Coordinates of C-alpha atoms in Angstrom, one line a residue:
M30 CA 11.0 13.7 11.5
H31 CA 14.0 12.1 10.0
N32 CA 17.6 13.0 10.4
I33 CA 20.6 11.7 8.3
T34 CA 20.3 8.1 9.8
K35 CA 16.6 7.9 8.6
R36 CA 17.0 9.5 5.1
P37 CA 16.0 7.5 2.0
I38 CA 18.5 4.9 1.0
W39 CA 18.1 5.4 -2.7
S40 CA 21.6 6.7 -3.4
S41 CA 23.7 4.2 -3.6
L42 CA 7.4 -22.0 5.2
C43 CA 6.6 -24.5 3.5
G44 CA 5.8 -28.1 4.9
L45 CA 3.7 -30.8 3.3
A46 CA 1.9 -31.4 6.5
I47 CA 0.8 -27.6 6.5
L48 CA -0.2 -27.7 2.9
A49 CA -2.6 -30.5 3.6
F50 CA -4.8 -28.2 5.6
L51 CA -5.0 -25.5 3.1
P52 CA -8.1 -24.9 1.0
V53 CA -5.9 -23.7 -1.8
C54 CA -2.3 -24.4 -2.2
A55 CA 0.8 -22.3 -3.4
F56 CA 3.8 -23.7 -5.1
A57 CA 7.1 -22.1 -5.7
Q58 CA 10.4 -23.0 -7.4
T59 CA 13.6 -21.4 -7.9
T60 CA 15.9 -21.8 -11.0
S61 CA 17.1 -25.3 -11.6
A62 CA 17.6 -27.6 -14.6
S63 CA 13.9 -28.1 -14.5
G64 CA 12.8 -24.8 -12.9
P65 CA 11.2 -21.9 -14.5
R66 CA 12.8 -20.3 -17.5
P67 CA 14.5 -17.0 -16.5
V68 CA 13.3 -13.6 -17.8
A69 CA 16.1 -11.9 -19.7
L70 CA 17.4 -8.4 -19.0
L71 CA 15.6 -5.8 -20.8
P72 CA 16.7 -2.6 -22.5
N73 CA 15.6 0.8 -21.3
P74 CA 14.7 -0.2 -17.8
C75 CA 11.9 1.5 -15.7
A76 CA 10.8 3.7 -18.7
P77 CA 8.8 5.6 -19.7
R78 CA 8.5 7.9 -16.5
F79 CA 7.1 11.3 -17.6
A80 CA 7.6 15.0 -17.4
A81 CA 6.0 17.3 -14.8
G82 CA 2.6 18.8 -15.9
G83 CA 1.8 15.7 -18.3
V84 CA -1.5 14.2 -18.8
I85 CA -2.1 10.9 -16.6
H86 CA -3.2 7.7 -18.5
N87 CA -4.4 4.4 -17.2
P88 CA -1.4 2.0 -16.8
P89 CA -1.2 -1.0 -19.3
A90 CA -3.1 -3.8 -18.1
L91 CA -3.0 -7.7 -18.2
Y92 CA -6.3 -9.6 -17.8
S93 CA -6.7 -13.3 -16.7
A94 CA -8.3 -15.8 -19.1
N95 CA -9.8 -19.1 -18.3
G96 CA -9.2 -18.6 -14.7
V97 CA -5.3 -18.1 -15.0
L98 CA -3.1 -14.9 -15.4
N99 CA 0.4 -15.7 -16.2
V100 CA 3.0 -12.9 -16.0
R101 CA 6.9 -13.0 -16.4
F102 CA 8.7 -10.1 -14.7
S103 CA 12.2 -9.0 -15.0
Y104 CA 13.2 -6.9 -11.9
Q105 CA 15.7 -4.1 -13.0
Q106 CA 17.1 -0.9 -11.9
T107 CA 18.5 2.4 -13.4
T108 CA 19.1 6.0 -12.3
D109 CA 17.3 9.0 -13.6
S110 CA 18.7 12.2 -14.7
V111 CA 19.2 13.7 -11.2
G112 CA 20.9 10.4 -9.9
R113 CA 17.8 8.8 -8.2
L114 CA 17.9 5.1 -8.0
L115 CA 14.7 3.6 -9.8
H116 CA 13.4 -0.1 -9.6
C117 CA 10.7 -1.7 -11.7
F118 CA 9.0 -4.9 -12.4
M119 CA 9.0 -5.3 -16.5
T120 CA 7.2 -7.6 -18.7
E121 CA 9.2 -9.3 -21.5
N122 CA 7.7 -6.9 -24.1
G123 CA 8.9 -4.0 -21.8
I124 CA 5.6 -3.1 -20.0
Q125 CA 6.5 -1.4 -16.5
E126 CA 4.4 -2.5 -13.6
P127 CA 1.2 -3.5 -15.6
T128 CA -2.1 -3.5 -13.7
L129 CA -2.9 -7.2 -13.0
H130 CA -6.6 -8.0 -13.5
V131 CA -7.9 -11.4 -11.9
K132 CA -11.3 -12.6 -10.9
P133 CA -12.2 -14.4 -7.6
G134 CA -11.1 -18.1 -7.9
D135 CA -8.4 -17.2 -10.6
T136 CA -4.8 -18.5 -10.2
L137 CA -2.1 -16.0 -10.6
N138 CA 1.3 -17.3 -11.8
I139 CA 4.2 -14.8 -11.6
T140 CA 7.8 -15.8 -12.9
A141 CA 10.4 -13.3 -11.6
T142 CA 14.0 -12.9 -12.4
N143 CA 16.1 -10.7 -10.4
N144 CA 18.2 -8.7 -13.0
T145 CA 19.7 -6.2 -10.7
P146 CA 23.6 -6.2 -9.9
P147 CA 24.7 -8.4 -7.1
Q148 CA 25.7 -7.1 -3.9
P149 CA 27.4 -8.3 -0.7
F150 CA 25.8 -11.1 1.3
G151 CA 24.3 -10.5 4.7
E152 CA 22.1 -12.4 7.1
V153 CA 21.2 -16.1 6.6
F154 CA 17.5 -16.9 6.7
L155 CA 16.8 -19.8 9.0
A156 CA 14.9 -22.8 7.5
P157 CA 12.3 -23.2 6.1
N158 CA 12.9 -20.8 3.2
C159 CA 11.4 -20.0 -0.1
G160 CA 14.0 -19.4 -2.8
D161 CA 17.4 -18.2 -1.8
T162 CA 18.6 -18.4 1.9
T163 CA 21.1 -15.6 2.3
I164 CA 20.0 -12.0 1.9
Q165 CA 22.0 -9.6 -0.4
Y166 CA 21.6 -6.6 2.2
T167 CA 24.1 -4.8 4.3
P168 CA 22.7 -2.6 7.0
P169 CA 24.0 1.0 7.3
P170 CA 26.3 2.4 9.8
S171 CA 25.1 5.5 11.2
G172 CA 25.0 8.2 8.7
I173 CA 25.8 5.8 5.6
T174 CA 23.3 4.5 3.2
S175 CA 22.7 0.6 3.1
T176 CA 23.2 -1.5 0.0
G177 CA 21.2 -4.6 -1.2
A178 CA 19.9 -6.4 -4.2
S179 CA 17.4 -9.1 -3.0
V180 CA 13.7 -8.7 -3.8
N181 CA 10.4 -10.5 -3.5
I182 CA 6.7 -9.6 -4.0
H183 CA 4.0 -8.8 -1.6
Y184 CA 0.5 -8.9 -3.0
H185 CA -0.9 -6.0 -0.7
G186 CA -4.4 -6.7 0.9
T187 CA -5.1 -10.0 -0.7
N188 CA -6.6 -12.9 1.3
V189 CA -4.4 -15.6 0.0
T190 CA -2.1 -18.2 1.4
P191 CA 1.2 -17.0 3.1
Q192 CA 2.8 -20.5 2.0
C193 CA 5.8 -20.7 -0.2
G194 CA 5.0 -19.5 -3.7
G195 CA 2.0 -17.3 -2.2
D196 CA 2.2 -14.2 -0.5
N197 CA 5.1 -14.8 1.7
V198 CA 7.7 -11.9 2.6
T199 CA 9.1 -13.4 5.6
K200 CA 11.2 -16.3 4.0
T201 CA 11.2 -15.5 0.3
L202 CA 14.4 -14.2 -1.3
I203 CA 15.0 -13.6 -5.1
N204 CA 18.8 -12.8 -5.5
P205 CA 20.5 -11.4 -8.6
G206 CA 20.5 -14.2 -11.1
T207 CA 17.8 -16.2 -9.5
T208 CA 14.4 -16.9 -10.9
F209 CA 11.3 -17.7 -8.8
Q210 CA 7.9 -18.9 -9.5
Y211 CA 4.8 -17.5 -7.6
S212 CA 1.6 -19.4 -8.0
F213 CA -1.5 -19.2 -5.9
T214 CA -5.3 -19.0 -6.3
F215 CA -7.5 -16.2 -4.9
P216 CA -10.5 -17.3 -2.7
L217 CA -13.9 -17.5 -4.5
D218 CA -15.0 -14.9 -2.0
E219 CA -12.2 -12.5 -2.5
P220 CA -13.7 -9.0 -2.3
P221 CA -13.8 -7.2 -5.6
G222 CA -11.6 -4.0 -5.6
L223 CA -8.2 -2.4 -5.7
Y224 CA -5.1 -4.1 -4.3
W225 CA -1.4 -3.5 -5.3
Y226 CA 2.1 -5.3 -5.5
H227 CA 5.4 -4.4 -4.3
P228 CA 8.7 -5.7 -3.1
H229 CA 9.0 -6.6 0.7
V230 CA 12.4 -7.4 1.6
H231 CA 13.1 -6.0 5.1
G232 CA 15.7 -3.4 5.1
L233 CA 15.2 -2.6 1.3
A234 CA 11.5 -2.0 1.1
E235 CA 11.5 1.9 1.5
R236 CA 14.3 2.1 -1.1
D237 CA 12.5 -0.1 -3.7
L238 CA 9.3 1.8 -3.2
L239 CA 11.0 5.1 -3.6
G240 CA 12.3 3.7 -6.8
G241 CA 8.9 3.3 -8.0
A242 CA 8.6 -0.7 -8.2
T243 CA 4.9 -0.6 -7.6
G244 CA 1.7 -1.7 -9.4
A245 CA -2.0 -2.2 -9.1
L246 CA -3.8 -5.6 -8.8
V247 CA -7.3 -5.4 -9.5
V248 CA -10.1 -8.2 -8.4
D249 CA -12.7 -7.6 -11.0
G250 CA -16.4 -7.7 -10.4
I251 CA -16.9 -4.7 -8.1
Q252 CA -20.1 -3.8 -10.1
N253 CA -21.6 -7.2 -9.0
V254 CA -21.6 -5.8 -5.3
Q255 CA -22.2 -2.1 -5.9
P256 CA -24.2 -1.3 -8.9
A257 CA -23.7 2.5 -8.6
V258 CA -20.4 2.1 -10.5
A259 CA -21.8 0.2 -13.5
G260 CA -21.2 2.0 -16.7
H261 CA -18.9 4.6 -15.6
R262 CA -15.6 5.2 -16.9
Q263 CA -12.9 4.3 -14.3
E264 CA -9.4 6.1 -13.8
L265 CA -6.8 4.2 -12.1
I266 CA -4.7 6.7 -9.9
I267 CA -1.4 5.4 -8.5
I268 CA 0.4 7.9 -6.2
R269 CA 4.1 7.0 -5.4
D270 CA 6.8 9.0 -3.8
Q271 CA 10.3 9.6 -4.6
P272 CA 13.2 11.1 -3.0
Q273 CA 13.0 14.9 -3.0
L274 CA 14.3 16.5 -6.2
Q275 CA 16.1 19.5 -4.5
G276 CA 17.5 17.7 -1.3
L277 CA 16.0 20.5 0.9
A278 CA 15.7 20.0 4.7
E279 CA 12.2 19.0 5.3
G280 CA 9.8 20.8 7.5
P281 CA 8.6 19.7 10.7
G282 CA 5.7 17.3 11.3
N283 CA 3.1 20.2 11.1
C284 CA 4.9 21.3 7.7
G285 CA 5.6 24.9 8.7
V286 CA 7.7 25.6 5.8
N287 CA 6.1 23.0 3.3
V288 CA 9.2 21.1 2.4
P289 CA 8.1 17.6 2.0
F290 CA 10.0 14.5 3.2
Q291 CA 9.5 13.0 -0.1
D292 CA 8.3 14.3 -3.5
I293 CA 5.3 12.4 -5.1
S294 CA 4.2 11.3 -8.6
V295 CA 1.0 10.2 -10.2
N296 CA 1.0 7.4 -12.7
Y297 CA 4.7 8.4 -13.1
V298 CA 4.0 12.1 -13.7
P299 CA 6.2 13.8 -11.0
I300 CA 4.7 16.6 -8.8
D301 CA 8.2 17.6 -7.6
S302 CA 8.8 20.3 -5.0
N303 CA 10.5 23.4 -6.4
A304 CA 12.2 26.0 -4.2
T305 CA 12.4 29.7 -4.6
F306 CA 15.1 31.6 -2.5
N307 CA 15.5 35.1 -1.6
S308 CA 18.4 37.4 -2.3
S309 CA 19.9 36.3 1.0
G310 CA 19.7 32.7 -0.2
A311 CA 16.7 31.8 2.5
L312 CA 13.9 29.8 1.3
S313 CA 10.9 32.0 0.3
K314 CA 8.5 29.4 -1.2
I315 CA 7.8 25.9 -2.5
T316 CA 5.8 25.4 -5.6
F317 CA 4.3 22.2 -7.1
T318 CA 3.4 21.5 -10.8
P319 CA 0.3 19.3 -10.9
A320 CA -0.4 16.5 -13.6
V321 CA -3.4 16.7 -15.6
L322 CA -6.6 14.4 -15.8
V323 CA -9.2 14.5 -18.4
M324 CA -12.9 14.3 -17.9
R325 CA -15.7 14.8 -20.3
T326 CA -18.3 17.6 -19.6
G327 CA -21.1 16.3 -17.4
E328 CA -19.6 12.8 -16.8
T329 CA -19.2 11.0 -13.4
Q330 CA -16.1 9.0 -13.1
F331 CA -15.1 6.1 -11.1
W332 CA -11.8 7.0 -9.4
R333 CA -9.7 3.9 -7.9
V334 CA -6.9 5.6 -6.1
V335 CA -3.9 3.6 -4.4
N336 CA -1.5 5.4 -2.1
S337 CA 1.6 3.1 -3.2
S338 CA 4.1 5.5 -1.5
A339 CA 6.9 4.4 0.8
D340 CA 6.5 7.2 3.4
T341 CA 3.8 9.8 2.4
I342 CA 0.5 10.1 4.0
L343 CA -2.3 11.8 1.9
D344 CA -5.4 13.5 2.8
L345 CA -7.4 13.9 -0.4
Q346 CA -9.9 16.3 -1.5
V347 CA -11.4 17.4 -4.9
L348 CA -11.7 21.2 -5.1
Y349 CA -13.5 23.0 -7.6
D350 CA -12.6 26.8 -7.4
G351 CA -11.7 26.0 -3.9
V352 CA -14.9 24.3 -3.0
P353 CA -14.8 20.7 -1.6
Q354 CA -16.7 18.3 -3.7
M355 CA -18.7 15.5 -2.5
L356 CA -17.1 12.0 -3.0
Q357 CA -19.1 8.9 -3.0
I358 CA -17.1 6.3 -1.5
V359 CA -17.5 2.9 -3.1
G360 CA -14.8 0.8 -1.6
I361 CA -11.8 1.3 0.9
D362 CA -8.8 -1.2 0.8
A363 CA -10.3 -3.5 -1.7
V364 CA -13.6 -4.0 0.3
P365 CA -16.8 -2.4 -1.0
V366 CA -18.1 -0.3 1.7
N367 CA -21.3 -1.6 3.7
S368 CA -21.1 -4.8 1.7
Q369 CA -20.5 -7.4 4.4
E370 CA -23.5 -7.1 6.5
G371 CA -27.1 -5.6 6.4
T372 CA -29.2 -4.8 3.5
Q373 CA -27.6 -5.2 -0.1
P374 CA -26.3 -3.5 -2.0
G375 CA -24.6 -1.5 0.6
E376 CA -24.9 2.3 0.7
L377 CA -22.1 4.5 -0.5
I378 CA -20.5 6.8 2.0
P379 CA -20.4 10.6 0.9
V380 CA -17.4 12.7 2.2
T381 CA -15.7 15.9 1.2
R382 CA -12.2 14.5 2.2
F383 CA -10.6 11.1 2.7
R384 CA -7.5 10.3 4.6
L385 CA -5.4 7.9 2.7
P386 CA -2.7 6.2 4.9
V387 CA 0.6 4.8 3.3
A388 CA -0.6 1.7 1.3
S389 CA -4.2 2.3 1.7
R390 CA -6.7 2.5 -1.3
V391 CA -10.1 4.3 -1.9
E392 CA -12.4 4.1 -4.8
F393 CA -15.2 6.7 -5.3
L394 CA -17.4 8.3 -7.7
V395 CA -16.8 11.8 -8.7
R396 CA -18.8 14.2 -11.0
A397 CA -17.0 16.5 -13.5
P398 CA -16.8 20.2 -12.9
A399 CA -19.1 22.6 -14.6
S400 CA -17.7 24.3 -17.4
R401 CA -17.8 27.6 -15.4
V402 CA -15.2 26.2 -13.0
K403 CA -11.9 27.8 -13.4
V404 CA -9.6 25.5 -11.2
A405 CA -10.5 21.7 -10.6
Q406 CA -8.1 19.9 -8.6
L407 CA -7.4 16.7 -6.8
V408 CA -5.2 17.8 -3.8
T409 CA -3.6 16.3 -0.6
N410 CA -3.8 18.6 2.5
N411 CA -1.3 19.5 5.2
I412 CA -1.0 16.7 7.8
N413 CA 0.1 17.4 11.3
T414 CA 2.3 14.1 11.6
G415 CA 3.4 15.1 15.3
P416 CA 6.6 16.7 16.8
Q417 CA 8.9 14.1 15.4
G418 CA 6.9 13.4 12.3
D419 CA 7.5 13.8 8.6
C420 CA 6.4 16.8 6.6
D421 CA 3.4 15.7 4.4
P422 CA 2.4 19.3 3.1
S423 CA -0.6 20.5 0.9
R424 CA 0.2 20.1 -2.7
P425 CA -1.9 19.7 -5.9
I426 CA -1.8 16.3 -7.5
F427 CA -3.6 16.9 -10.7
N428 CA -5.6 19.4 -12.4
I429 CA -9.0 18.3 -14.2
R430 CA -9.3 19.3 -17.9
L431 CA -12.7 19.2 -19.4
V432 CA -13.2 18.0 -22.9
G433 CA -16.0 17.2 -25.3
D434 CA -16.7 13.5 -26.4
S435 CA -14.7 14.0 -29.6
E436 CA -11.6 15.3 -27.7
A437 CA -11.6 12.4 -25.0
G438 CA -8.8 10.7 -27.1
D439 CA -7.0 7.3 -25.8
S440 CA -9.0 7.9 -22.5
E441 CA -11.8 6.4 -24.4
V442 CA -11.3 2.6 -23.9
E443 CA -13.7 -0.1 -23.7
D444 CA -12.0 -1.9 -20.9
D445 CA -12.1 1.2 -18.9
N446 CA -15.7 1.1 -18.5
V447 CA -17.2 -0.9 -15.5
G448 CA -19.6 -3.8 -16.6
A449 CA -23.2 -4.1 -15.6
F450 CA -24.6 -4.9 -12.1
T451 CA -25.3 -8.8 -11.8
A452 CA -25.9 -8.8 -8.0
L453 CA -23.8 -10.7 -5.5
S454 CA -25.5 -11.8 -2.2
T455 CA -24.0 -11.4 1.1
N456 CA -23.7 -15.2 1.3
H457 CA -20.8 -14.7 -1.1
Q458 CA -19.1 -12.1 1.2
R459 CA -15.7 -12.8 2.7
F460 CA -16.3 -11.2 6.2
G461 CA -20.1 -11.8 6.5
R462 CA -21.5 -11.8 10.2
I463 CA -18.2 -11.3 11.8
T464 CA -19.8 -9.4 14.6
E465 CA -22.1 -12.2 15.4
K466 CA -19.1 -14.6 16.2
P467 CA -17.6 -14.8 19.7
K468 CA -14.0 -13.1 20.1
S469 CA -11.4 -15.8 21.2
T470 CA -9.1 -13.0 22.9
T471 CA -8.2 -9.3 23.1
R472 CA -4.8 -8.1 22.6
T473 CA -3.0 -4.7 23.0
F474 CA -0.1 -3.5 20.9
Q475 CA 1.9 -0.4 21.1
F476 CA 4.0 1.5 18.5
S477 CA 7.1 3.0 20.2
E478 CA 10.5 4.3 19.1
I479 CA 13.9 5.0 20.5
Q480 CA 15.0 7.7 18.2
P481 CA 16.5 8.0 15.6
T482 CA 17.1 4.2 14.7
Q483 CA 14.9 1.8 16.6
F484 CA 11.2 1.3 16.0
F485 CA 9.1 -1.1 17.6
I486 CA 5.5 -2.7 17.7
T487 CA 5.1 -4.6 20.8
Q488 CA 2.2 -6.8 22.1
V489 CA 2.1 -5.3 25.7
S490 CA -0.9 -7.3 26.9
A491 CA 1.4 -10.4 26.7
G492 CA 4.2 -8.5 28.7
Q493 CA 6.7 -8.6 25.7
Q494 CA 9.5 -6.2 25.5
P495 CA 10.2 -4.0 22.6
I496 CA 12.3 -5.7 20.0
V497 CA 13.5 -4.7 16.6
F498 CA 12.4 -7.1 13.8
D499 CA 14.4 -9.7 12.4
T500 CA 13.1 -12.4 10.0
N501 CA 14.6 -15.2 12.2
N502 CA 12.6 -14.0 15.4
P503 CA 10.2 -16.4 16.7
P504 CA 6.6 -15.4 16.0
A505 CA 5.2 -12.8 18.6
V506 CA 1.8 -13.9 18.1
I507 CA 0.4 -17.5 17.7
T508 CA -3.3 -17.9 17.0
T509 CA -5.6 -20.6 15.3
Q510 CA -7.4 -20.5 11.8
G511 CA -11.0 -19.5 12.3
S512 CA -10.5 -17.4 15.2
I513 CA -11.8 -14.0 15.7
E514 CA -9.8 -11.5 18.0
Q515 CA -10.0 -8.0 19.2
W516 CA -6.5 -6.0 18.6
N517 CA -6.2 -2.7 20.2
I518 CA -3.3 -0.7 18.5
Q519 CA -1.8 2.3 20.4
N520 CA 0.8 4.9 19.6
I521 CA 3.1 6.1 22.3
A522 CA 5.4 7.6 19.8
L523 CA 5.6 11.4 18.9
E524 CA 4.9 10.8 15.3
N525 CA 2.1 9.0 13.4
H526 CA 2.3 5.3 12.5
E527 CA 0.3 3.1 10.0
F528 CA -0.8 -0.2 11.1
H529 CA -0.9 -3.0 8.2
M530 CA -1.9 -6.8 8.5
H531 CA -0.9 -9.2 6.1
Q532 CA -3.1 -12.0 4.8
I533 CA -6.4 -10.7 6.4
H534 CA -8.6 -7.7 6.7
F535 CA -10.0 -6.2 10.0
K536 CA -13.2 -4.3 11.0
V537 CA -12.6 -1.0 12.4
L538 CA -14.6 -0.6 15.8
S539 CA -13.3 2.6 17.0
Q540 CA -10.7 5.5 16.8
D541 CA -10.1 6.6 20.4
N542 CA -8.4 9.4 21.9
F543 CA -7.4 11.2 18.8
E544 CA -8.8 14.6 19.4
A545 CA -7.0 14.9 22.8
N546 CA -3.8 14.7 20.9
G547 CA -4.9 17.4 18.2
A548 CA -5.6 14.9 15.7
Q549 CA -9.0 14.0 14.0
Q550 CA -10.6 10.8 13.4
A551 CA -10.5 9.5 9.7
P552 CA -13.9 9.8 8.0
A553 CA -15.8 6.8 6.6
I554 CA -13.8 4.1 8.1
N555 CA -15.7 3.1 11.3
G556 CA -17.5 -0.1 10.8
Q557 CA -15.7 -0.8 7.4
F558 CA -13.2 -3.7 6.6
L559 CA -9.5 -2.4 6.0
D560 CA -6.0 -3.7 5.9
M561 CA -4.6 -0.3 6.8
V562 CA -5.3 2.1 9.5
E563 CA -3.5 5.2 10.9
V564 CA -2.9 5.7 14.6
P565 CA -1.8 9.4 15.2
F566 CA 1.0 10.7 17.5
W567 CA 0.7 10.9 21.2
V568 CA 1.9 14.3 22.9
G569 CA 3.9 12.3 25.6
D570 CA 2.0 13.8 28.4
K571 CA 0.8 11.1 30.8
S572 CA -2.3 13.0 31.7
V573 CA -3.4 12.9 28.0
P574 CA -4.8 9.7 26.8
I575 CA -2.9 7.5 24.3
P576 CA -4.5 7.3 20.8
Q577 CA -5.6 3.9 19.7
V578 CA -7.9 2.0 17.3
E579 CA -9.8 -1.1 18.1
L580 CA -10.0 -3.6 15.6
L581 CA -11.8 -7.0 15.0
M582 CA -9.3 -9.4 13.2
D583 CA -10.7 -12.1 11.1
F584 CA -8.6 -15.4 10.8
R585 CA -11.3 -17.4 9.2
G586 CA -9.6 -17.4 5.6
M587 CA -6.6 -19.3 4.0
D588 CA -4.1 -17.9 6.3
I589 CA -2.3 -21.0 7.9
G590 CA 1.3 -20.1 8.2
T591 CA 3.5 -17.1 9.2
F592 CA 3.1 -13.5 8.1
V593 CA 3.8 -10.1 9.4
Y594 CA 2.2 -7.0 10.7
H595 CA 3.9 -3.7 10.8
C596 CA 3.9 -0.1 10.4
H597 CA 3.7 0.8 6.6
I598 CA 5.8 4.1 6.7
L599 CA 8.5 2.1 5.4
S600 CA 11.4 4.1 6.8
H601 CA 9.8 2.8 10.1
E602 CA 9.4 -0.8 9.1
D603 CA 12.8 -1.1 7.7
L604 CA 14.1 0.3 11.1
G605 CA 12.3 -2.6 13.0
M606 CA 8.7 -1.6 13.4
M607 CA 7.4 -5.1 12.2
A608 CA 6.6 -8.5 13.8
T609 CA 5.3 -11.9 12.8
I610 CA 2.3 -13.8 13.5
Q611 CA 1.7 -17.7 13.1
V612 CA -1.8 -19.1 12.3
I613 CA -2.0 -22.9 13.0
P614 CA -4.5 -25.3 11.6

């Protein structure tokens, strides 16, 4: 639950010695006489964004060629018709947040110029740094929104290097007028699936994501691991959130009055909350206008859904005249399910609902409704996020409209069909046989809060005290490349939190004590490899066990360097619920 000090803020390491140990290097460069050519400021920033009730379309896409994908981004901002601050990454030909398609082993080169207005300077980042050294960010005093202009890019879920020029968020700053070059290579065993990219400057992350600056990143080849998807049309479904349109007081954590903390959109089609008031001026009801998705009669589609919101948890169901439909889960957080161990190809996981934490992704097959179905919808259900949690109410996301083959229109695109199955053995899998390896250590962490402005993630097994994140803090955890550790993540706060680990995935071993606190275990995730997991609220009664998840962390990748773990509800992360880990050779 958020009071004024937690409301959205929309209104307003690289050493050569370390690089020598890396299997794949990353290179970075900021603007100089010989540096990358800046990307010019573009007209019509952050457009188009669409009207409520519109048909959703797959976003524009860029594909790698000959092992390389080169992208040039201008980071820009504007305001919409109701004064909400928008942010976006735009290509030189005006495409907003294109989907980036690469293959395992490809190199991604992104030149990014920050073309937003400058703001006052704040904290100086201690060396070593990537790009600029002083953040343009001013933390807010109580009740006043912050300002800032620095940006960087996080390549969420990717198992790539955290060195400068790679997926580095702790020390990378791109200030207004600065151009920065990302260049890194994906591992040859990078799992094929759905990833995404977004800004990750501490203190500004929530604002920038509420402004819509997020895009999908797809590592192609999922049909090589899971033949069930071959030949099916795919729909990329990007769910974002944005500041609530009418500025109503949000409902409690169990959403008794259905006023959401944030509104949502799907592929930039808004599903804004609309309030109706009675004659005495009291709120009488909230309604939502769903978007529209087109399906052919009788077809099965491959839906690839990313929750790229800042704060909004989703609990997804497909309903045909109110009846939950079977979803065949293909992948979670960019890892095909049951693909890392056992008989290949791995079996799909059938579910009738799927909990999608902030920043998580799910990919599944769904069959079109019969022509007799009157209302076919993708919805998110009401979530009890705890006595101090945000309101994430039930609301439709889109209605399904059936069409014949001749009416499919521009949804009939050859690139949207998944290719044929060619078989990728377990010997090529990134996390294979992890459970056969010995664990080097077990660590226990806790989410905790001092409401309303201090949020922590603390390694309690090491006797650490809660501390608000600062990029100049020393690492809270030091480990060694190649190790496998068990991390138990507990939540002693009175609201839900979402654990995200950069650079690596983890195997979910168990979800413990959820039911004792009135929550339910998330379906389909035990035994799977994720980079996001939800830990529900505790009731605060010492006689009731603390909710926790048990995770197996895999540090056998190209993860030498310093990176972060945090709660991915970004209003929590921006208020300090993050810490750093250093992986040494």
